[in-house]
Amino acid sequence: MQYRRAVERLRMLAEACEQTRRVPADEPFLREAYVFGDLLEGTDPIEAIEVVFVLNLPSEDVSWGSHPPGTAWLVDFLHLDKGGIAYWWRSHRDPVANHRIHEPVRFWSLAGIETEVLEALAERRFSSARRQTTAPRRPPAEVEAELKTTLDHLRSVHAAYWDRRWRRAHRGLSRYPEHHLWEAVRGYLELLDERDKRAGPDEG
């Protein structure tokens, strides 16, 4: 994807995020959206736009690499499954950044579209784009804490996998129970590898 097209698609994604505010709900499900990775470096062409969405869910419901409950409609509504977008989910109670998400820049929130960020990216003013974000700057999430959450999630999926009601509740919009199991395993192993890498050979 050409850089110019990627920025335009990010703008369209921001507009779609803005439309989610019209969905009737006691509290908004989607709270913020961030971009990170190659787009912020001006890579051209770009393989995929890397984005992360902050959800109004507790940490234990947003295990790394999983599709938390209630996100299937967002994937469809935001056209995230059309290709060209790599996306992740985060809880509003956790830092957005972690071992995989570095220096994310917010492009949408409940306050509206971050037009300054989009304009800066369109004009390739990358340092300006990073300065524009008004997101609270918190240290990246600790690997150990996320590892525990992913292990708890994996155990939960494993325990319920053959339960008929669970399988029925986790099927729909081109997703099946197998997807949830695979994502739980992948998320846990990714964080396990990251922890071992940081520990080094002498501490393994």
PDB file of C-alpha atoms in Angstrom:
ATOM      1  CA  MET A   1       0.000   0.000   0.000  1.00  0.00           C
ATOM      2  CA  GLN A   2       1.359   3.418  -0.939  1.00  0.00           C
ATOM      3  CA  TYR A   3       2.011   5.789   1.959  1.00  0.00           C
ATOM      4  CA  ARG A   4      -0.502   8.376   0.736  1.00  0.00           C
ATOM      5  CA  ARG A   5      -3.188   5.714   0.466  1.00  0.00           C
ATOM      6  CA  ALA A   6      -2.352   4.439   3.956  1.00  0.00           C
ATOM      7  CA  VAL A   7      -2.827   7.904   5.476  1.00  0.00           C
ATOM      8  CA  GLU A   8      -6.136   8.297   3.662  1.00  0.00           C
ATOM      9  CA  ARG A   9      -7.269   4.928   4.926  1.00  0.00           C
ATOM     10  CA  LEU A  10      -6.292   5.910   8.467  1.00  0.00           C
ATOM     11  CA  ARG A  11      -8.448   9.007   8.077  1.00  0.00           C
ATOM     12  CA  MET A  12     -11.363   6.843   6.956  1.00  0.00           C
ATOM     13  CA  LEU A  13     -10.786   4.592   9.945  1.00  0.00           C
ATOM     14  CA  ALA A  14     -10.881   7.605  12.269  1.00  0.00           C
ATOM     15  CA  GLU A  15     -14.184   8.666  10.726  1.00  0.00           C
ATOM     16  CA  ALA A  16     -15.569   5.166  11.226  1.00  0.00           C
ATOM     17  CA  CYS A  17     -14.444   5.248  14.870  1.00  0.00           C
ATOM     18  CA  GLU A  18     -16.309   8.521  15.250  1.00  0.00           C
ATOM     19  CA  GLN A  19     -19.469   6.833  13.978  1.00  0.00           C
ATOM     20  CA  THR A  20     -19.316   4.260  16.792  1.00  0.00           C
ATOM     21  CA  ARG A  21     -20.327   7.023  19.198  1.00  0.00           C
ATOM     22  CA  ARG A  22     -23.817   6.836  17.686  1.00  0.00           C
ATOM     23  CA  VAL A  23     -24.277   3.225  18.759  1.00  0.00           C
ATOM     24  CA  PRO A  24     -26.765   3.199  21.672  1.00  0.00           C
ATOM     25  CA  ALA A  25     -24.986   2.108  24.855  1.00  0.00           C
ATOM     26  CA  ASP A  26     -24.820   3.049  28.517  1.00  0.00           C
ATOM     27  CA  GLU A  27     -21.073   3.571  28.099  1.00  0.00           C
ATOM     28  CA  PRO A  28     -19.063   3.732  24.851  1.00  0.00           C
ATOM     29  CA  PHE A  29     -17.402   0.406  24.064  1.00  0.00           C
ATOM     30  CA  LEU A  30     -14.587   1.925  21.992  1.00  0.00           C
ATOM     31  CA  ARG A  31     -12.696   4.683  23.797  1.00  0.00           C
ATOM     32  CA  GLU A  32      -9.526   5.451  21.820  1.00  0.00           C
ATOM     33  CA  ALA A  33      -7.594   4.450  18.708  1.00  0.00           C
ATOM     34  CA  TYR A  34      -3.836   4.665  18.136  1.00  0.00           C
ATOM     35  CA  VAL A  35      -1.456   4.167  15.238  1.00  0.00           C
ATOM     36  CA  PHE A  36       2.123   2.950  15.520  1.00  0.00           C
ATOM     37  CA  GLY A  37       4.848   1.289  13.491  1.00  0.00           C
ATOM     38  CA  ASP A  38       5.869   1.884   9.878  1.00  0.00           C
ATOM     39  CA  LEU A  39       3.300   4.577   9.116  1.00  0.00           C
ATOM     40  CA  LEU A  40       4.904   6.843  11.714  1.00  0.00           C
ATOM     41  CA  GLU A  41       8.280   6.255  10.068  1.00  0.00           C
ATOM     42  CA  GLY A  42       7.119   7.213   6.584  1.00  0.00           C
ATOM     43  CA  THR A  43       7.735   3.771   5.099  1.00  0.00           C
ATOM     44  CA  ASP A  44       6.598   3.686   1.476  1.00  0.00           C
ATOM     45  CA  PRO A  45       5.138   1.358   0.410  1.00  0.00           C
ATOM     46  CA  ILE A  46       3.738   0.080   3.679  1.00  0.00           C
ATOM     47  CA  GLU A  47       2.720  -3.524   4.246  1.00  0.00           C
ATOM     48  CA  ALA A  48      -0.052  -2.778   6.747  1.00  0.00           C
ATOM     49  CA  ILE A  49      -1.340   0.043   8.935  1.00  0.00           C
ATOM     50  CA  GLU A  50      -0.722  -0.950  12.550  1.00  0.00           C
ATOM     51  CA  VAL A  51      -3.405   0.254  14.932  1.00  0.00           C
ATOM     52  CA  VAL A  52      -4.582  -0.477  18.448  1.00  0.00           C
ATOM     53  CA  PHE A  53      -8.038   0.083  19.893  1.00  0.00           C
ATOM     54  CA  VAL A  54      -8.707   0.825  23.556  1.00  0.00           C
ATOM     55  CA  LEU A  55     -11.857  -0.823  24.868  1.00  0.00           C
ATOM     56  CA  ASN A  56     -14.108  -0.191  27.820  1.00  0.00           C
ATOM     57  CA  LEU A  57     -13.316  -3.616  29.263  1.00  0.00           C
ATOM     58  CA  PRO A  58     -11.312  -4.758  32.295  1.00  0.00           C
ATOM     59  CA  SER A  59      -7.779  -6.057  31.819  1.00  0.00           C
ATOM     60  CA  GLU A  60      -8.755  -9.676  32.363  1.00  0.00           C
ATOM     61  CA  ASP A  61     -11.140  -9.511  29.386  1.00  0.00           C
ATOM     62  CA  VAL A  62      -8.508  -8.153  26.986  1.00  0.00           C
ATOM     63  CA  SER A  63      -5.877 -10.855  26.899  1.00  0.00           C
ATOM     64  CA  TRP A  64      -2.997 -10.114  24.525  1.00  0.00           C
ATOM     65  CA  GLY A  65      -3.617 -11.391  21.011  1.00  0.00           C
ATOM     66  CA  SER A  66      -7.231 -12.340  21.676  1.00  0.00           C
ATOM     67  CA  HIS A  67     -10.501 -11.003  20.323  1.00  0.00           C
ATOM     68  CA  PRO A  68     -12.300  -9.835  23.475  1.00  0.00           C
ATOM     69  CA  PRO A  69     -16.054 -10.278  23.887  1.00  0.00           C
ATOM     70  CA  GLY A  70     -18.039  -7.753  21.923  1.00  0.00           C
ATOM     71  CA  THR A  71     -15.368  -6.936  19.327  1.00  0.00           C
ATOM     72  CA  ALA A  72     -16.791  -8.932  16.413  1.00  0.00           C
ATOM     73  CA  TRP A  73     -19.174  -6.128  15.480  1.00  0.00           C
ATOM     74  CA  LEU A  74     -16.321  -3.592  15.646  1.00  0.00           C
ATOM     75  CA  VAL A  75     -14.227  -5.631  13.228  1.00  0.00           C
ATOM     76  CA  ASP A  76     -17.154  -5.610  10.824  1.00  0.00           C
ATOM     77  CA  PHE A  77     -18.146  -1.979  11.433  1.00  0.00           C
ATOM     78  CA  LEU A  78     -14.593  -0.644  11.014  1.00  0.00           C
ATOM     79  CA  HIS A  79     -13.850  -2.964   8.055  1.00  0.00           C
ATOM     80  CA  LEU A  80     -10.782  -4.312   9.816  1.00  0.00           C
ATOM     81  CA  ASP A  81     -11.060  -7.634   8.002  1.00  0.00           C
ATOM     82  CA  LYS A  82     -10.715  -6.124   4.529  1.00  0.00           C
ATOM     83  CA  GLY A  83      -6.922  -6.391   4.511  1.00  0.00           C
ATOM     84  CA  GLY A  84      -4.167  -3.827   4.897  1.00  0.00           C
ATOM     85  CA  ILE A  85      -4.779  -3.240   8.615  1.00  0.00           C
ATOM     86  CA  ALA A  86      -3.067  -5.059  11.477  1.00  0.00           C
ATOM     87  CA  TYR A  87      -4.922  -4.404  14.705  1.00  0.00           C
ATOM     88  CA  TRP A  88      -4.754  -5.140  18.409  1.00  0.00           C
ATOM     89  CA  TRP A  89      -7.008  -4.541  21.408  1.00  0.00           C
ATOM     90  CA  ARG A  90      -6.142  -3.009  24.795  1.00  0.00           C
ATOM     91  CA  SER A  91      -8.072  -2.446  28.000  1.00  0.00           C
ATOM     92  CA  HIS A  92      -8.583   1.163  29.075  1.00  0.00           C
ATOM     93  CA  ARG A  93      -7.099   0.135  32.415  1.00  0.00           C
ATOM     94  CA  ASP A  94      -3.763  -0.882  30.883  1.00  0.00           C
ATOM     95  CA  PRO A  95      -0.991   1.077  29.171  1.00  0.00           C
ATOM     96  CA  VAL A  96      -1.431   1.144  25.413  1.00  0.00           C
ATOM     97  CA  ALA A  97       2.260   0.452  24.779  1.00  0.00           C
ATOM     98  CA  ASN A  98       3.820  -2.922  25.462  1.00  0.00           C
ATOM     99  CA  HIS A  99       6.536  -5.208  24.049  1.00  0.00           C
ATOM    100  CA  ARG A 100       4.940  -5.030  20.578  1.00  0.00           C
ATOM    101  CA  ILE A 101       3.335  -1.577  20.505  1.00  0.00           C
ATOM    102  CA  HIS A 102       5.978   1.161  20.569  1.00  0.00           C
ATOM    103  CA  GLU A 103       5.317   4.908  20.852  1.00  0.00           C
ATOM    104  CA  PRO A 104       1.675   4.782  19.739  1.00  0.00           C
ATOM    105  CA  VAL A 105       0.050   8.024  18.604  1.00  0.00           C
ATOM    106  CA  ARG A 106      -3.635   8.603  19.191  1.00  0.00           C
ATOM    107  CA  PHE A 107      -5.684   9.466  16.102  1.00  0.00           C
ATOM    108  CA  TRP A 108      -9.165   9.199  17.621  1.00  0.00           C
ATOM    109  CA  SER A 109     -10.850   9.351  21.025  1.00  0.00           C
ATOM    110  CA  LEU A 110     -14.274  10.058  22.470  1.00  0.00           C
ATOM    111  CA  ALA A 111     -13.320  13.728  22.217  1.00  0.00           C
ATOM    112  CA  GLY A 112     -13.195  13.360  18.434  1.00  0.00           C
ATOM    113  CA  ILE A 113     -10.775  12.843  15.557  1.00  0.00           C
ATOM    114  CA  GLU A 114      -7.198  14.012  16.128  1.00  0.00           C
ATOM    115  CA  THR A 115      -7.095  16.074  12.932  1.00  0.00           C
ATOM    116  CA  GLU A 116      -3.672  17.540  13.757  1.00  0.00           C
ATOM    117  CA  VAL A 117      -2.181  14.051  13.819  1.00  0.00           C
ATOM    118  CA  LEU A 118      -3.729  13.092  10.488  1.00  0.00           C
ATOM    119  CA  GLU A 119      -2.613  16.352   8.876  1.00  0.00           C
ATOM    120  CA  ALA A 120       0.918  15.923  10.204  1.00  0.00           C
ATOM    121  CA  LEU A 121       1.093  12.405   8.790  1.00  0.00           C
ATOM    122  CA  ALA A 122      -0.270  13.551   5.432  1.00  0.00           C
ATOM    123  CA  GLU A 123       2.499  16.172   5.298  1.00  0.00           C
ATOM    124  CA  ARG A 124       5.113  13.728   6.627  1.00  0.00           C
ATOM    125  CA  ARG A 125       5.769  15.814   9.721  1.00  0.00           C
ATOM    126  CA  PHE A 126       6.415  12.763  11.867  1.00  0.00           C
ATOM    127  CA  SER A 127       7.913  14.464  14.900  1.00  0.00           C
ATOM    128  CA  SER A 128       4.947  16.829  14.934  1.00  0.00           C
ATOM    129  CA  ALA A 129       2.521  13.903  14.760  1.00  0.00           C
ATOM    130  CA  ARG A 130       4.128  12.357  17.829  1.00  0.00           C
ATOM    131  CA  ARG A 131       3.939  15.646  19.726  1.00  0.00           C
ATOM    132  CA  GLN A 132       0.264  16.151  18.896  1.00  0.00           C
ATOM    133  CA  THR A 133      -1.071  13.149  20.769  1.00  0.00           C
ATOM    134  CA  THR A 134      -2.737  14.035  24.049  1.00  0.00           C
ATOM    135  CA  ALA A 135      -2.705  10.493  25.400  1.00  0.00           C
ATOM    136  CA  PRO A 136      -1.362  10.041  28.917  1.00  0.00           C
ATOM    137  CA  ARG A 137       2.213   8.832  28.752  1.00  0.00           C
ATOM    138  CA  ARG A 138       2.568   5.703  30.833  1.00  0.00           C
ATOM    139  CA  PRO A 139       5.381   3.151  30.843  1.00  0.00           C
ATOM    140  CA  PRO A 140       4.817   0.062  28.676  1.00  0.00           C
ATOM    141  CA  ALA A 141       2.907  -2.804  30.209  1.00  0.00           C
ATOM    142  CA  GLU A 142       5.005  -5.296  32.143  1.00  0.00           C
ATOM    143  CA  VAL A 143       5.466  -8.611  30.373  1.00  0.00           C
ATOM    144  CA  GLU A 144       4.933 -10.646  33.553  1.00  0.00           C
ATOM    145  CA  ALA A 145       1.564  -9.023  34.257  1.00  0.00           C
ATOM    146  CA  GLU A 146       0.366  -9.578  30.702  1.00  0.00           C
ATOM    147  CA  LEU A 147       1.713 -13.119  30.724  1.00  0.00           C
ATOM    148  CA  LYS A 148      -0.433 -13.967  33.741  1.00  0.00           C
ATOM    149  CA  THR A 149      -3.521 -12.524  32.049  1.00  0.00           C
ATOM    150  CA  THR A 150      -2.900 -14.526  28.877  1.00  0.00           C
ATOM    151  CA  LEU A 151      -2.318 -17.734  30.838  1.00  0.00           C
ATOM    152  CA  ASP A 152      -5.562 -17.235  32.763  1.00  0.00           C
ATOM    153  CA  HIS A 153      -7.343 -16.642  29.461  1.00  0.00           C
ATOM    154  CA  LEU A 154      -5.799 -19.725  27.856  1.00  0.00           C
ATOM    155  CA  ARG A 155      -6.872 -21.879  30.787  1.00  0.00           C
ATOM    156  CA  SER A 156     -10.380 -20.446  30.590  1.00  0.00           C
ATOM    157  CA  VAL A 157     -10.672 -21.193  26.864  1.00  0.00           C
ATOM    158  CA  HIS A 158      -9.234 -24.683  27.349  1.00  0.00           C
ATOM    159  CA  ALA A 159     -11.683 -25.470  30.153  1.00  0.00           C
ATOM    160  CA  ALA A 160     -14.728 -24.294  28.191  1.00  0.00           C
ATOM    161  CA  TYR A 161     -13.700 -25.407  24.713  1.00  0.00           C
ATOM    162  CA  TRP A 162     -16.073 -28.391  24.426  1.00  0.00           C
ATOM    163  CA  ASP A 163     -18.949 -26.750  26.272  1.00  0.00           C
ATOM    164  CA  ARG A 164     -21.844 -26.414  23.828  1.00  0.00           C
ATOM    165  CA  ARG A 165     -23.043 -23.084  25.160  1.00  0.00           C
ATOM    166  CA  TRP A 166     -19.531 -21.624  25.060  1.00  0.00           C
ATOM    167  CA  ARG A 167     -18.977 -22.849  21.516  1.00  0.00           C
ATOM    168  CA  ARG A 168     -22.321 -21.413  20.403  1.00  0.00           C
ATOM    169  CA  ALA A 169     -21.501 -18.056  22.011  1.00  0.00           C
ATOM    170  CA  HIS A 170     -18.090 -17.960  20.303  1.00  0.00           C
ATOM    171  CA  ARG A 171     -19.265 -18.665  16.778  1.00  0.00           C
ATOM    172  CA  GLY A 172     -20.351 -16.035  14.274  1.00  0.00           C
ATOM    173  CA  LEU A 173     -19.201 -13.418  11.741  1.00  0.00           C
ATOM    174  CA  SER A 174     -16.710 -15.884  10.213  1.00  0.00           C
ATOM    175  CA  ARG A 175     -15.217 -16.732  13.598  1.00  0.00           C
ATOM    176  CA  TYR A 176     -15.250 -20.129  15.275  1.00  0.00           C
ATOM    177  CA  PRO A 177     -14.148 -21.615  18.617  1.00  0.00           C
ATOM    178  CA  GLU A 178     -10.921 -22.719  16.947  1.00  0.00           C
ATOM    179  CA  HIS A 179      -9.985 -19.082  16.359  1.00  0.00           C
ATOM    180  CA  HIS A 180     -10.315 -18.288  20.054  1.00  0.00           C
ATOM    181  CA  LEU A 181      -8.196 -21.276  21.073  1.00  0.00           C
ATOM    182  CA  TRP A 182      -5.490 -20.484  18.522  1.00  0.00           C
ATOM    183  CA  GLU A 183      -5.340 -16.821  19.559  1.00  0.00           C
ATOM    184  CA  ALA A 184      -5.129 -17.751  23.239  1.00  0.00           C
ATOM    185  CA  VAL A 185      -2.210 -20.098  22.567  1.00  0.00           C
ATOM    186  CA  ARG A 186      -0.439 -17.652  20.264  1.00  0.00           C
ATOM    187  CA  GLY A 187      -0.789 -14.720  22.677  1.00  0.00           C
ATOM    188  CA  TYR A 188       0.558 -16.735  25.589  1.00  0.00           C
ATOM    189  CA  LEU A 189       3.516 -18.155  23.649  1.00  0.00           C
ATOM    190  CA  GLU A 190       4.435 -14.734  22.275  1.00  0.00           C
ATOM    191  CA  LEU A 191       4.636 -13.266  25.765  1.00  0.00           C
ATOM    192  CA  LEU A 192       6.416 -16.337  27.113  1.00  0.00           C
ATOM    193  CA  ASP A 193       9.077 -15.961  24.413  1.00  0.00           C
ATOM    194  CA  GLU A 194       9.365 -12.252  25.199  1.00  0.00           C
ATOM    195  CA  ARG A 195       9.872 -12.943  28.901  1.00  0.00           C
ATOM    196  CA  ASP A 196      12.518 -15.580  28.185  1.00  0.00           C
ATOM    197  CA  LYS A 197      14.293 -13.263  25.756  1.00  0.00           C
ATOM    198  CA  ARG A 198      14.478 -10.529  28.372  1.00  0.00           C
ATOM    199  CA  ALA A 199      15.648 -12.943  31.061  1.00  0.00           C
ATOM    200  CA  GLY A 200      18.646 -14.001  28.981  1.00  0.00           C
ATOM    201  CA  PRO A 201      20.411 -17.384  28.852  1.00  0.00           C
ATOM    202  CA  ASP A 202      21.823 -17.135  32.382  1.00  0.00           C
ATOM    203  CA  GLU A 203      18.411 -16.645  33.984  1.00  0.00           C
ATOM    204  CA  GLY A 204      16.330 -19.068  31.929  1.00  0.00           C
TER     205      GLY A 204
END
